[in-house]
Amino acid sequence: MTKDFLHIADFTADEILGMLDLAKEIKSKFYKHEEYKPFKNQSLAMIFAKPSARTRISFETGFTWMGGHALYLGPNDIGIGKREAVKDIARVVSRYNDMIMARLFNHRHILELAEYSSSSVINGLTDYNHPCQIMADILTIQEHCKTLNDLKVVYVGDGNNIVHSWLQLATRLSMEFVCACPEGYEPDSTTVNNVHKSGISSVEITHDLKKAVKEADVIYTDVWASMGQKSEADEREKIFSEFQVNEAVMESTGKETFFMHCLPAERGREVTDGVLEAPYSIVFDEAENRMHAQNAIMVSLLGGNG
Ligand code: CP
Ligand code: NVA
């Protein structure tokens, strides 16, 4: 196990499946109110250069429940990469804290933070990827679908950080992954090619939404304008309008299909209210599983650090 949790592809399939099993065990302890304090007397620094609800709350609640203390450092607090160099912050914060979770803009900054930090660093989202989210997503799919075999996941929308983590997961666990997006909004080509090279999963990037969603087990979407792109929201709304996940799209798959979204959702844009509220929508199980998946990630890193 590596020191840090930065990308899904840094882990083997066995390590990923092991963390998912551990997440289920820890989730069951949480439900039973069992005492579980692997982080007693430890502290987690949470650095946020962008806003957050789920990531902040799930990490803080999870780490506190596991006996530790979590410290929130918001966008106006330490000015990582602005007020102070990333490598300096890394060496200072890791002298005080046993673990660091960071949500940053520039992906190179999380790599630098991990390189210079003596404590484990967990990626809480960058412009490139969002690995904690995808661990929670696959945990949720394991709980709802009988098997992961022959799973078809169709992501509809912008080829963004969420897609990159899905693509990395597809280099480790076998699936059929399709990304249906407007032209010019495809995911990073190197990340796509790594799936082809791995030979583990099939991947298709398409502009044909109707064809893409056929036989989908899961339809997944995310906002059309991510954090840092909100000034493009109106322009993107026009470009992405054909890619809205609405009731007609969900009903056109030809089988029982779950709807997923990392949240926050912009209701009426990338997804309709009706889809979010439908019985096939598992977005709140998915949001809950952020905490259980992350608890397992943190405990695994602790084990790895001995
Ligand atoms: N899904 C997710 O990361 O949500 P937040 O941005 O609210 O943390
Ligand atoms: N793609 C979105 C994900 C939010 C959890 C963003 O980066 O804003």
PDB file of C-alpha atoms and ligand atoms in Angstrom:
ATOM      1  CA  MET A   1       0.000   0.000   0.000  1.00  0.00           C
ATOM      2  CA  THR A   2       1.357   3.430  -0.868  1.00  0.00           C
ATOM      3  CA  LYS A   3       1.672   6.226   1.743  1.00  0.00           C
ATOM      4  CA  ASP A   4      -0.980   8.388   0.065  1.00  0.00           C
ATOM      5  CA  PHE A   5      -4.405   8.082  -1.545  1.00  0.00           C
ATOM      6  CA  LEU A   6      -4.095  10.242  -4.641  1.00  0.00           C
ATOM      7  CA  HIS A   7      -5.398   8.169  -7.566  1.00  0.00           C
ATOM      8  CA  ILE A   8      -7.392   4.946  -7.845  1.00  0.00           C
ATOM      9  CA  ALA A   9      -4.773   3.600 -10.258  1.00  0.00           C
ATOM     10  CA  ASP A  10      -2.113   3.752  -7.511  1.00  0.00           C
ATOM     11  CA  PHE A  11      -3.779   0.638  -6.025  1.00  0.00           C
ATOM     12  CA  THR A  12      -4.153  -2.932  -7.207  1.00  0.00           C
ATOM     13  CA  ALA A  13      -7.543  -4.545  -7.722  1.00  0.00           C
ATOM     14  CA  ASP A  14      -6.989  -6.567  -4.522  1.00  0.00           C
ATOM     15  CA  GLU A  15      -6.180  -3.428  -2.538  1.00  0.00           C
ATOM     16  CA  ILE A  16      -9.299  -1.676  -3.877  1.00  0.00           C
ATOM     17  CA  LEU A  17     -11.542  -4.668  -3.148  1.00  0.00           C
ATOM     18  CA  GLY A  18      -9.924  -4.964   0.297  1.00  0.00           C
ATOM     19  CA  MET A  19     -10.728  -1.327   1.082  1.00  0.00           C
ATOM     20  CA  LEU A  20     -14.329  -1.880  -0.056  1.00  0.00           C
ATOM     21  CA  ASP A  21     -14.669  -4.923   2.236  1.00  0.00           C
ATOM     22  CA  LEU A  22     -13.196  -2.914   5.080  1.00  0.00           C
ATOM     23  CA  ALA A  23     -15.651  -0.083   4.337  1.00  0.00           C
ATOM     24  CA  LYS A  24     -18.554  -2.527   4.763  1.00  0.00           C
ATOM     25  CA  GLU A  25     -17.105  -3.765   8.073  1.00  0.00           C
ATOM     26  CA  ILE A  26     -16.597  -0.237   9.391  1.00  0.00           C
ATOM     27  CA  LYS A  27     -20.062   0.789   8.176  1.00  0.00           C
ATOM     28  CA  SER A  28     -21.590  -2.064  10.152  1.00  0.00           C
ATOM     29  CA  LYS A  29     -19.696  -0.990  13.298  1.00  0.00           C
ATOM     30  CA  PHE A  30     -20.982   2.560  12.768  1.00  0.00           C
ATOM     31  CA  TYR A  31     -24.577   1.317  12.452  1.00  0.00           C
ATOM     32  CA  LYS A  32     -24.206  -0.770  15.608  1.00  0.00           C
ATOM     33  CA  HIS A  33     -22.655   2.167  17.509  1.00  0.00           C
ATOM     34  CA  GLU A  34     -19.661  -0.053  18.254  1.00  0.00           C
ATOM     35  CA  GLU A  35     -16.646   1.593  19.814  1.00  0.00           C
ATOM     36  CA  TYR A  36     -13.983   1.855  17.097  1.00  0.00           C
ATOM     37  CA  LYS A  37     -11.142   4.268  17.707  1.00  0.00           C
ATOM     38  CA  PRO A  38      -8.130   3.511  15.449  1.00  0.00           C
ATOM     39  CA  PHE A  39      -7.319   7.243  15.320  1.00  0.00           C
ATOM     40  CA  LYS A  40      -7.311   7.899  19.068  1.00  0.00           C
ATOM     41  CA  ASN A  41      -5.081  10.914  19.819  1.00  0.00           C
ATOM     42  CA  GLN A  42      -4.490  11.519  16.111  1.00  0.00           C
ATOM     43  CA  SER A  43      -5.312  14.541  14.007  1.00  0.00           C
ATOM     44  CA  LEU A  44      -6.390  15.046  10.421  1.00  0.00           C
ATOM     45  CA  ALA A  45      -5.777  18.387   8.683  1.00  0.00           C
ATOM     46  CA  MET A  46      -8.406  19.080   6.024  1.00  0.00           C
ATOM     47  CA  ILE A  47      -7.244  21.677   3.511  1.00  0.00           C
ATOM     48  CA  PHE A  48      -9.941  23.089   1.212  1.00  0.00           C
ATOM     49  CA  ALA A  49      -9.128  25.486  -1.614  1.00  0.00           C
ATOM     50  CA  LYS A  50     -12.682  24.934  -2.970  1.00  0.00           C
ATOM     51  CA  PRO A  51     -16.097  24.689  -1.284  1.00  0.00           C
ATOM     52  CA  SER A  52     -17.496  21.376  -0.015  1.00  0.00           C
ATOM     53  CA  ALA A  53     -20.360  19.836   1.912  1.00  0.00           C
ATOM     54  CA  ARG A  54     -19.984  16.045   1.631  1.00  0.00           C
ATOM     55  CA  THR A  55     -16.182  15.865   1.676  1.00  0.00           C
ATOM     56  CA  ARG A  56     -15.772  18.172   4.624  1.00  0.00           C
ATOM     57  CA  ILE A  57     -18.601  16.684   6.691  1.00  0.00           C
ATOM     58  CA  SER A  58     -17.854  13.034   5.924  1.00  0.00           C
ATOM     59  CA  PHE A  59     -14.129  13.319   6.664  1.00  0.00           C
ATOM     60  CA  GLU A  60     -14.653  15.331   9.837  1.00  0.00           C
ATOM     61  CA  THR A  61     -17.461  13.129  11.128  1.00  0.00           C
ATOM     62  CA  GLY A  62     -15.692   9.906  10.170  1.00  0.00           C
ATOM     63  CA  PHE A  63     -12.330  10.829  11.665  1.00  0.00           C
ATOM     64  CA  THR A  64     -13.943  12.132  14.851  1.00  0.00           C
ATOM     65  CA  TRP A  65     -16.077   8.997  15.205  1.00  0.00           C
ATOM     66  CA  MET A  66     -12.886   6.924  14.830  1.00  0.00           C
ATOM     67  CA  GLY A  67     -11.398   8.707  17.839  1.00  0.00           C
ATOM     68  CA  GLY A  68      -9.402  11.478  16.209  1.00  0.00           C
ATOM     69  CA  HIS A  69      -9.591  15.221  15.824  1.00  0.00           C
ATOM     70  CA  ALA A  70     -10.189  16.828  12.416  1.00  0.00           C
ATOM     71  CA  LEU A  71      -9.145  20.363  11.637  1.00  0.00           C
ATOM     72  CA  TYR A  72     -10.864  22.390   8.878  1.00  0.00           C
ATOM     73  CA  LEU A  73      -8.716  24.832   6.915  1.00  0.00           C
ATOM     74  CA  GLY A  74     -10.887  26.694   4.409  1.00  0.00           C
ATOM     75  CA  PRO A  75     -10.135  28.571   1.203  1.00  0.00           C
ATOM     76  CA  ASN A  76      -9.279  31.753   3.130  1.00  0.00           C
ATOM     77  CA  ASP A  77      -7.104  30.148   5.784  1.00  0.00           C
ATOM     78  CA  ILE A  78      -3.698  28.972   4.628  1.00  0.00           C
ATOM     79  CA  GLY A  79      -3.667  30.059   0.969  1.00  0.00           C
ATOM     80  CA  ILE A  80      -1.879  26.933  -0.247  1.00  0.00           C
ATOM     81  CA  GLY A  81       0.247  27.737  -3.309  1.00  0.00           C
ATOM     82  CA  LYS A  82      -0.595  31.448  -2.936  1.00  0.00           C
ATOM     83  CA  ARG A  83       0.347  32.713   0.507  1.00  0.00           C
ATOM     84  CA  GLU A  84       2.836  29.907   0.937  1.00  0.00           C
ATOM     85  CA  ALA A  85       4.514  27.318  -1.293  1.00  0.00           C
ATOM     86  CA  VAL A  86       2.847  23.899  -1.366  1.00  0.00           C
ATOM     87  CA  LYS A  87       6.067  22.152  -0.335  1.00  0.00           C
ATOM     88  CA  ASP A  88       6.403  24.406   2.713  1.00  0.00           C
ATOM     89  CA  ILE A  89       2.798  23.849   3.782  1.00  0.00           C
ATOM     90  CA  ALA A  90       3.380  20.100   3.363  1.00  0.00           C
ATOM     91  CA  ARG A  91       6.352  20.048   5.707  1.00  0.00           C
ATOM     92  CA  VAL A  92       4.725  22.307   8.298  1.00  0.00           C
ATOM     93  CA  VAL A  93       1.258  20.677   8.393  1.00  0.00           C
ATOM     94  CA  SER A  94       2.661  17.133   8.480  1.00  0.00           C
ATOM     95  CA  ARG A  95       4.717  18.006  11.575  1.00  0.00           C
ATOM     96  CA  TYR A  96       1.452  18.753  13.412  1.00  0.00           C
ATOM     97  CA  ASN A  97      -0.955  16.236  11.872  1.00  0.00           C
ATOM     98  CA  ASP A  98      -0.995  12.477  11.345  1.00  0.00           C
ATOM     99  CA  MET A  99      -2.936  12.711   8.092  1.00  0.00           C
ATOM    100  CA  ILE A 100      -3.799  15.390   5.545  1.00  0.00           C
ATOM    101  CA  MET A 101      -6.828  15.525   3.265  1.00  0.00           C
ATOM    102  CA  ALA A 102      -6.752  18.234   0.614  1.00  0.00           C
ATOM    103  CA  ARG A 103      -9.148  19.575  -2.005  1.00  0.00           C
ATOM    104  CA  LEU A 104      -7.147  21.667  -4.459  1.00  0.00           C
ATOM    105  CA  PHE A 105      -7.432  23.136  -7.932  1.00  0.00           C
ATOM    106  CA  ASN A 106      -4.148  22.178  -9.563  1.00  0.00           C
ATOM    107  CA  HIS A 107      -3.468  18.437  -9.572  1.00  0.00           C
ATOM    108  CA  ARG A 108       0.304  19.041  -9.479  1.00  0.00           C
ATOM    109  CA  HIS A 109      -0.210  20.648  -6.074  1.00  0.00           C
ATOM    110  CA  ILE A 110      -1.621  17.471  -4.511  1.00  0.00           C
ATOM    111  CA  LEU A 111       1.347  15.528  -5.908  1.00  0.00           C
ATOM    112  CA  GLU A 112       3.744  18.069  -4.412  1.00  0.00           C
ATOM    113  CA  LEU A 113       1.878  18.053  -1.106  1.00  0.00           C
ATOM    114  CA  ALA A 114       2.236  14.261  -0.922  1.00  0.00           C
ATOM    115  CA  GLU A 115       5.883  14.328  -1.992  1.00  0.00           C
ATOM    116  CA  TYR A 116       6.925  16.742   0.750  1.00  0.00           C
ATOM    117  CA  SER A 117       4.545  15.573   3.499  1.00  0.00           C
ATOM    118  CA  SER A 118       5.752  13.019   6.045  1.00  0.00           C
ATOM    119  CA  SER A 119       2.081  12.160   6.760  1.00  0.00           C
ATOM    120  CA  SER A 120      -0.327  10.390   4.412  1.00  0.00           C
ATOM    121  CA  VAL A 121      -2.115  12.699   1.984  1.00  0.00           C
ATOM    122  CA  ILE A 122      -5.622  11.965   0.709  1.00  0.00           C
ATOM    123  CA  ASN A 123      -6.945  13.599  -2.440  1.00  0.00           C
ATOM    124  CA  GLY A 124     -10.345  15.177  -1.693  1.00  0.00           C
ATOM    125  CA  LEU A 125     -10.725  16.322  -5.338  1.00  0.00           C
ATOM    126  CA  THR A 126      -8.564  18.214  -7.785  1.00  0.00           C
ATOM    127  CA  ASP A 127      -9.332  19.567 -11.246  1.00  0.00           C
ATOM    128  CA  TYR A 128      -8.084  16.194 -12.549  1.00  0.00           C
ATOM    129  CA  ASN A 129      -9.736  13.567 -10.323  1.00  0.00           C
ATOM    130  CA  HIS A 130     -11.895  12.655  -7.324  1.00  0.00           C
ATOM    131  CA  PRO A 131     -10.836   9.183  -6.155  1.00  0.00           C
ATOM    132  CA  CYS A 132     -12.687   9.156  -2.788  1.00  0.00           C
ATOM    133  CA  GLN A 133     -15.936   9.775  -4.652  1.00  0.00           C
ATOM    134  CA  ILE A 134     -15.444   6.830  -6.965  1.00  0.00           C
ATOM    135  CA  MET A 135     -14.595   4.498  -4.054  1.00  0.00           C
ATOM    136  CA  ALA A 136     -17.944   5.487  -2.499  1.00  0.00           C
ATOM    137  CA  ASP A 137     -19.645   5.010  -5.868  1.00  0.00           C
ATOM    138  CA  ILE A 138     -18.381   1.485  -6.428  1.00  0.00           C
ATOM    139  CA  LEU A 139     -19.224   0.585  -2.813  1.00  0.00           C
ATOM    140  CA  THR A 140     -22.782   1.804  -3.462  1.00  0.00           C
ATOM    141  CA  ILE A 141     -22.982  -0.200  -6.680  1.00  0.00           C
ATOM    142  CA  GLN A 142     -21.747  -3.317  -4.865  1.00  0.00           C
ATOM    143  CA  GLU A 143     -24.556  -2.841  -2.351  1.00  0.00           C
ATOM    144  CA  HIS A 144     -27.271  -2.317  -4.976  1.00  0.00           C
ATOM    145  CA  CYS A 145     -26.273  -4.575  -7.869  1.00  0.00           C
ATOM    146  CA  LYS A 146     -26.040  -8.316  -7.356  1.00  0.00           C
ATOM    147  CA  THR A 147     -22.662  -8.501  -9.051  1.00  0.00           C
ATOM    148  CA  LEU A 148     -20.005  -6.239 -10.489  1.00  0.00           C
ATOM    149  CA  ASN A 149     -19.595  -8.680 -13.393  1.00  0.00           C
ATOM    150  CA  ASP A 150     -20.745  -7.284 -16.740  1.00  0.00           C
ATOM    151  CA  LEU A 151     -21.514  -3.936 -15.148  1.00  0.00           C
ATOM    152  CA  LYS A 152     -22.282  -1.201 -17.666  1.00  0.00           C
ATOM    153  CA  VAL A 153     -21.733   2.306 -16.270  1.00  0.00           C
ATOM    154  CA  VAL A 154     -22.750   5.185 -18.517  1.00  0.00           C
ATOM    155  CA  TYR A 155     -21.536   8.615 -17.515  1.00  0.00           C
ATOM    156  CA  VAL A 156     -23.450  11.438 -19.208  1.00  0.00           C
ATOM    157  CA  GLY A 157     -22.051  14.983 -19.332  1.00  0.00           C
ATOM    158  CA  ASP A 158     -18.705  16.685 -18.976  1.00  0.00           C
ATOM    159  CA  GLY A 159     -15.546  14.557 -19.263  1.00  0.00           C
ATOM    160  CA  ASN A 160     -14.286  15.875 -15.929  1.00  0.00           C
ATOM    161  CA  ASN A 161     -12.533  14.844 -12.689  1.00  0.00           C
ATOM    162  CA  ILE A 162     -15.265  12.313 -11.862  1.00  0.00           C
ATOM    163  CA  VAL A 163     -14.805  10.608 -15.237  1.00  0.00           C
ATOM    164  CA  HIS A 164     -11.040  10.438 -14.799  1.00  0.00           C
ATOM    165  CA  SER A 165     -11.425   8.527 -11.543  1.00  0.00           C
ATOM    166  CA  TRP A 166     -13.983   6.188 -13.139  1.00  0.00           C
ATOM    167  CA  LEU A 167     -11.529   5.555 -15.969  1.00  0.00           C
ATOM    168  CA  GLN A 168      -8.788   4.757 -13.473  1.00  0.00           C
ATOM    169  CA  LEU A 169     -11.098   2.336 -11.681  1.00  0.00           C
ATOM    170  CA  ALA A 170     -11.740   0.696 -15.058  1.00  0.00           C
ATOM    171  CA  THR A 171      -8.012  -0.105 -15.290  1.00  0.00           C
ATOM    172  CA  ARG A 172      -8.372  -2.170 -12.114  1.00  0.00           C
ATOM    173  CA  LEU A 173     -11.921  -3.633 -12.043  1.00  0.00           C
ATOM    174  CA  SER A 174     -13.582  -5.014 -15.156  1.00  0.00           C
ATOM    175  CA  MET A 175     -16.577  -3.082 -16.483  1.00  0.00           C
ATOM    176  CA  GLU A 176     -18.087  -1.559 -19.591  1.00  0.00           C
ATOM    177  CA  PHE A 177     -17.635   2.192 -19.194  1.00  0.00           C
ATOM    178  CA  VAL A 178     -19.190   4.677 -21.586  1.00  0.00           C
ATOM    179  CA  CYS A 179     -18.876   8.454 -21.441  1.00  0.00           C
ATOM    180  CA  ALA A 180     -21.480  10.328 -23.498  1.00  0.00           C
ATOM    181  CA  CYS A 181     -20.459  13.968 -23.816  1.00  0.00           C
ATOM    182  CA  PRO A 182     -20.667  16.897 -26.234  1.00  0.00           C
ATOM    183  CA  GLU A 183     -17.825  17.287 -28.730  1.00  0.00           C
ATOM    184  CA  GLY A 184     -14.899  19.120 -27.171  1.00  0.00           C
ATOM    185  CA  TYR A 185     -15.758  17.967 -23.629  1.00  0.00           C
ATOM    186  CA  GLU A 186     -14.160  14.510 -23.743  1.00  0.00           C
ATOM    187  CA  PRO A 187     -12.065  13.218 -20.828  1.00  0.00           C
ATOM    188  CA  ASP A 188      -8.267  13.331 -20.920  1.00  0.00           C
ATOM    189  CA  SER A 189      -7.071  11.087 -23.776  1.00  0.00           C
ATOM    190  CA  THR A 190      -4.095   9.603 -21.886  1.00  0.00           C
ATOM    191  CA  THR A 191      -6.416   8.487 -19.097  1.00  0.00           C
ATOM    192  CA  VAL A 192      -8.767   6.925 -21.678  1.00  0.00           C
ATOM    193  CA  ASN A 193      -5.863   5.191 -23.443  1.00  0.00           C
ATOM    194  CA  ASN A 194      -4.664   3.734 -20.148  1.00  0.00           C
ATOM    195  CA  VAL A 195      -7.953   1.824 -19.941  1.00  0.00           C
ATOM    196  CA  HIS A 196      -7.422   0.451 -23.466  1.00  0.00           C
ATOM    197  CA  LYS A 197      -3.841  -0.487 -22.567  1.00  0.00           C
ATOM    198  CA  SER A 198      -4.875  -2.206 -19.333  1.00  0.00           C
ATOM    199  CA  GLY A 199      -7.121  -4.588 -21.257  1.00  0.00           C
ATOM    200  CA  ILE A 200      -9.252  -4.876 -18.093  1.00  0.00           C
ATOM    201  CA  SER A 201     -12.368  -2.986 -19.222  1.00  0.00           C
ATOM    202  CA  SER A 202     -14.000  -1.710 -22.359  1.00  0.00           C
ATOM    203  CA  VAL A 203     -14.312   2.057 -22.675  1.00  0.00           C
ATOM    204  CA  GLU A 204     -16.171   4.155 -25.201  1.00  0.00           C
ATOM    205  CA  ILE A 205     -16.300   7.928 -25.526  1.00  0.00           C
ATOM    206  CA  THR A 206     -19.300   8.909 -27.620  1.00  0.00           C
ATOM    207  CA  HIS A 207     -21.488  11.869 -28.554  1.00  0.00           C
ATOM    208  CA  ASP A 208     -24.531   9.634 -29.116  1.00  0.00           C
ATOM    209  CA  LEU A 209     -26.468   9.667 -25.851  1.00  0.00           C
ATOM    210  CA  LYS A 210     -29.368   7.494 -27.066  1.00  0.00           C
ATOM    211  CA  LYS A 211     -27.082   4.664 -28.113  1.00  0.00           C
ATOM    212  CA  ALA A 212     -24.817   5.041 -25.084  1.00  0.00           C
ATOM    213  CA  VAL A 213     -27.487   4.421 -22.451  1.00  0.00           C
ATOM    214  CA  LYS A 214     -28.810   1.156 -23.937  1.00  0.00           C
ATOM    215  CA  GLU A 215     -28.537  -1.683 -21.389  1.00  0.00           C
ATOM    216  CA  ALA A 216     -26.941   0.612 -18.777  1.00  0.00           C
ATOM    217  CA  ASP A 217     -26.895  -0.711 -15.209  1.00  0.00           C
ATOM    218  CA  VAL A 218     -25.966   2.741 -13.942  1.00  0.00           C
ATOM    219  CA  ILE A 219     -26.406   6.179 -15.438  1.00  0.00           C
ATOM    220  CA  TYR A 220     -24.190   8.719 -13.726  1.00  0.00           C
ATOM    221  CA  THR A 221     -23.990  12.448 -14.218  1.00  0.00           C
ATOM    222  CA  ASP A 222     -22.333  15.507 -12.685  1.00  0.00           C
ATOM    223  CA  VAL A 223     -22.594  19.271 -13.065  1.00  0.00           C
ATOM    224  CA  TRP A 224     -21.840  20.713 -16.494  1.00  0.00           C
ATOM    225  CA  ALA A 225     -19.594  23.407 -15.001  1.00  0.00           C
ATOM    226  CA  SER A 226     -17.301  22.240 -12.210  1.00  0.00           C
ATOM    227  CA  MET A 227     -15.852  24.366  -9.429  1.00  0.00           C
ATOM    228  CA  GLY A 228     -13.518  26.856 -11.089  1.00  0.00           C
ATOM    229  CA  GLN A 229     -15.649  26.871 -14.300  1.00  0.00           C
ATOM    230  CA  LYS A 230     -18.805  28.504 -12.950  1.00  0.00           C
ATOM    231  CA  SER A 231     -18.314  31.601 -15.182  1.00  0.00           C
ATOM    232  CA  GLU A 232     -18.845  29.239 -18.159  1.00  0.00           C
ATOM    233  CA  ALA A 233     -22.130  27.876 -16.751  1.00  0.00           C
ATOM    234  CA  ASP A 234     -24.499  29.697 -19.137  1.00  0.00           C
ATOM    235  CA  GLU A 235     -22.464  28.882 -22.229  1.00  0.00           C
ATOM    236  CA  ARG A 236     -22.140  25.252 -21.134  1.00  0.00           C
ATOM    237  CA  GLU A 237     -25.883  24.998 -20.477  1.00  0.00           C
ATOM    238  CA  LYS A 238     -26.509  25.558 -24.191  1.00  0.00           C
ATOM    239  CA  ILE A 239     -23.787  23.142 -25.308  1.00  0.00           C
ATOM    240  CA  PHE A 240     -24.851  20.368 -22.896  1.00  0.00           C
ATOM    241  CA  SER A 241     -28.649  20.736 -23.198  1.00  0.00           C
ATOM    242  CA  GLU A 242     -29.005  17.487 -25.195  1.00  0.00           C
ATOM    243  CA  PHE A 243     -27.179  15.632 -22.430  1.00  0.00           C
ATOM    244  CA  GLN A 244     -29.644  16.152 -19.614  1.00  0.00           C
ATOM    245  CA  VAL A 245     -30.510  12.986 -17.669  1.00  0.00           C
ATOM    246  CA  ASN A 246     -34.306  13.094 -17.568  1.00  0.00           C
ATOM    247  CA  GLU A 247     -37.047  10.511 -17.123  1.00  0.00           C
ATOM    248  CA  ALA A 248     -37.084   9.694 -20.869  1.00  0.00           C
ATOM    249  CA  VAL A 249     -33.347   8.921 -20.817  1.00  0.00           C
ATOM    250  CA  MET A 250     -33.719   6.721 -17.715  1.00  0.00           C
ATOM    251  CA  GLU A 251     -36.632   4.844 -19.301  1.00  0.00           C
ATOM    252  CA  SER A 252     -34.832   4.248 -22.602  1.00  0.00           C
ATOM    253  CA  THR A 253     -32.176   1.834 -21.302  1.00  0.00           C
ATOM    254  CA  GLY A 254     -34.242  -1.318 -21.755  1.00  0.00           C
ATOM    255  CA  LYS A 255     -33.464  -2.605 -18.259  1.00  0.00           C
ATOM    256  CA  GLU A 256     -33.501  -1.682 -14.569  1.00  0.00           C
ATOM    257  CA  THR A 257     -31.034   1.194 -14.266  1.00  0.00           C
ATOM    258  CA  PHE A 258     -29.796   3.034 -11.216  1.00  0.00           C
ATOM    259  CA  PHE A 259     -29.172   6.768 -11.270  1.00  0.00           C
ATOM    260  CA  MET A 260     -26.070   8.189  -9.578  1.00  0.00           C
ATOM    261  CA  HIS A 261     -24.657  11.693  -9.102  1.00  0.00           C
ATOM    262  CA  CYS A 262     -21.723  12.735  -6.930  1.00  0.00           C
ATOM    263  CA  LEU A 263     -23.703  15.845  -5.823  1.00  0.00           C
ATOM    264  CA  PRO A 264     -24.150  18.765  -5.494  1.00  0.00           C
ATOM    265  CA  ALA A 265     -26.684  18.605  -8.337  1.00  0.00           C
ATOM    266  CA  GLU A 266     -28.006  21.548 -10.280  1.00  0.00           C
ATOM    267  CA  ARG A 267     -31.612  20.381 -10.553  1.00  0.00           C
ATOM    268  CA  GLY A 268     -33.138  21.182 -13.952  1.00  0.00           C
ATOM    269  CA  ARG A 269     -29.744  21.368 -15.629  1.00  0.00           C
ATOM    270  CA  GLU A 270     -27.804  18.084 -15.885  1.00  0.00           C
ATOM    271  CA  VAL A 271     -30.607  16.144 -14.160  1.00  0.00           C
ATOM    272  CA  THR A 272     -34.304  16.642 -13.584  1.00  0.00           C
ATOM    273  CA  ASP A 273     -35.937  16.795 -10.198  1.00  0.00           C
ATOM    274  CA  GLY A 274     -37.985  13.720 -11.142  1.00  0.00           C
ATOM    275  CA  VAL A 275     -34.898  11.577 -11.781  1.00  0.00           C
ATOM    276  CA  LEU A 276     -33.201  12.653  -8.562  1.00  0.00           C
ATOM    277  CA  GLU A 277     -36.333  11.809  -6.572  1.00  0.00           C
ATOM    278  CA  ALA A 278     -37.177   8.541  -8.383  1.00  0.00           C
ATOM    279  CA  PRO A 279     -36.936   5.151  -6.637  1.00  0.00           C
ATOM    280  CA  TYR A 280     -34.031   4.211  -8.930  1.00  0.00           C
ATOM    281  CA  SER A 281     -31.989   7.204  -7.710  1.00  0.00           C
ATOM    282  CA  ILE A 282     -29.355   6.041  -5.201  1.00  0.00           C
ATOM    283  CA  VAL A 283     -27.647   9.400  -4.762  1.00  0.00           C
ATOM    284  CA  PHE A 284     -28.126   9.614  -1.009  1.00  0.00           C
ATOM    285  CA  ASP A 285     -26.794   6.101  -0.370  1.00  0.00           C
ATOM    286  CA  GLU A 286     -23.883   7.193  -2.530  1.00  0.00           C
ATOM    287  CA  ALA A 287     -23.376  10.364  -0.471  1.00  0.00           C
ATOM    288  CA  GLU A 288     -23.552   8.401   2.789  1.00  0.00           C
ATOM    289  CA  ASN A 289     -20.974   5.939   1.508  1.00  0.00           C
ATOM    290  CA  ARG A 290     -18.456   8.743   1.120  1.00  0.00           C
ATOM    291  CA  MET A 291     -17.900   8.496   4.853  1.00  0.00           C
ATOM    292  CA  HIS A 292     -17.693   4.706   5.061  1.00  0.00           C
ATOM    293  CA  ALA A 293     -15.393   4.427   2.029  1.00  0.00           C
ATOM    294  CA  GLN A 294     -13.111   7.182   3.323  1.00  0.00           C
ATOM    295  CA  ASN A 295     -12.978   5.678   6.798  1.00  0.00           C
ATOM    296  CA  ALA A 296     -11.716   2.479   5.171  1.00  0.00           C
ATOM    297  CA  ILE A 297      -9.197   4.415   3.062  1.00  0.00           C
ATOM    298  CA  MET A 298      -7.829   6.176   6.159  1.00  0.00           C
ATOM    299  CA  VAL A 299      -7.609   2.952   8.172  1.00  0.00           C
ATOM    300  CA  SER A 300      -5.846   1.215   5.257  1.00  0.00           C
ATOM    301  CA  LEU A 301      -3.300   4.028   5.002  1.00  0.00           C
ATOM    302  CA  LEU A 302      -2.696   3.796   8.738  1.00  0.00           C
ATOM    303  CA  GLY A 303      -1.966   0.082   8.308  1.00  0.00           C
ATOM    304  CA  GLY A 304       0.304   0.876   5.381  1.00  0.00           C
ATOM    305  CA  ASN A 305       2.211   3.403   7.448  1.00  0.00           C
ATOM    306  CA  GLY A 306       2.620   0.861  10.258  1.00  0.00           C
TER     307      GLY A 306
HETATM  308  N1   CP B   1     -19.371  15.001  -3.996  1.00  0.00           N
HETATM  309  C1   CP B   1     -18.640  15.890  -3.331  1.00  0.00           C
HETATM  310  O1   CP B   1     -17.407  15.830  -3.303  1.00  0.00           O
HETATM  311  O2   CP B   1     -19.366  16.830  -2.675  1.00  0.00           O
HETATM  312  P1   CP B   1     -18.778  18.162  -1.988  1.00  0.00           P
HETATM  313  O3   CP B   1     -18.220  19.012  -3.102  1.00  0.00           O
HETATM  314  O4   CP B   1     -19.951  18.786  -1.318  1.00  0.00           O
HETATM  315  O5   CP B   1     -17.707  17.758  -1.039  1.00  0.00           O
HETATM  316  N1  NVA B   2     -16.991  17.929 -11.069  1.00  0.00           N
HETATM  317  C1  NVA B   2     -17.436  18.554  -9.852  1.00  0.00           C
HETATM  318  C2  NVA B   2     -17.473  17.549  -8.745  1.00  0.00           C
HETATM  319  C3  NVA B   2     -17.969  18.086  -7.427  1.00  0.00           C
HETATM  320  C4  NVA B   2     -17.978  17.061  -6.343  1.00  0.00           C
HETATM  321  C5  NVA B   2     -16.501  19.703  -9.505  1.00  0.00           C
HETATM  322  O1  NVA B   2     -15.285  19.534  -9.626  1.00  0.00           O
HETATM  323  O2  NVA B   2     -16.998  20.775  -9.146  1.00  0.00           O
END
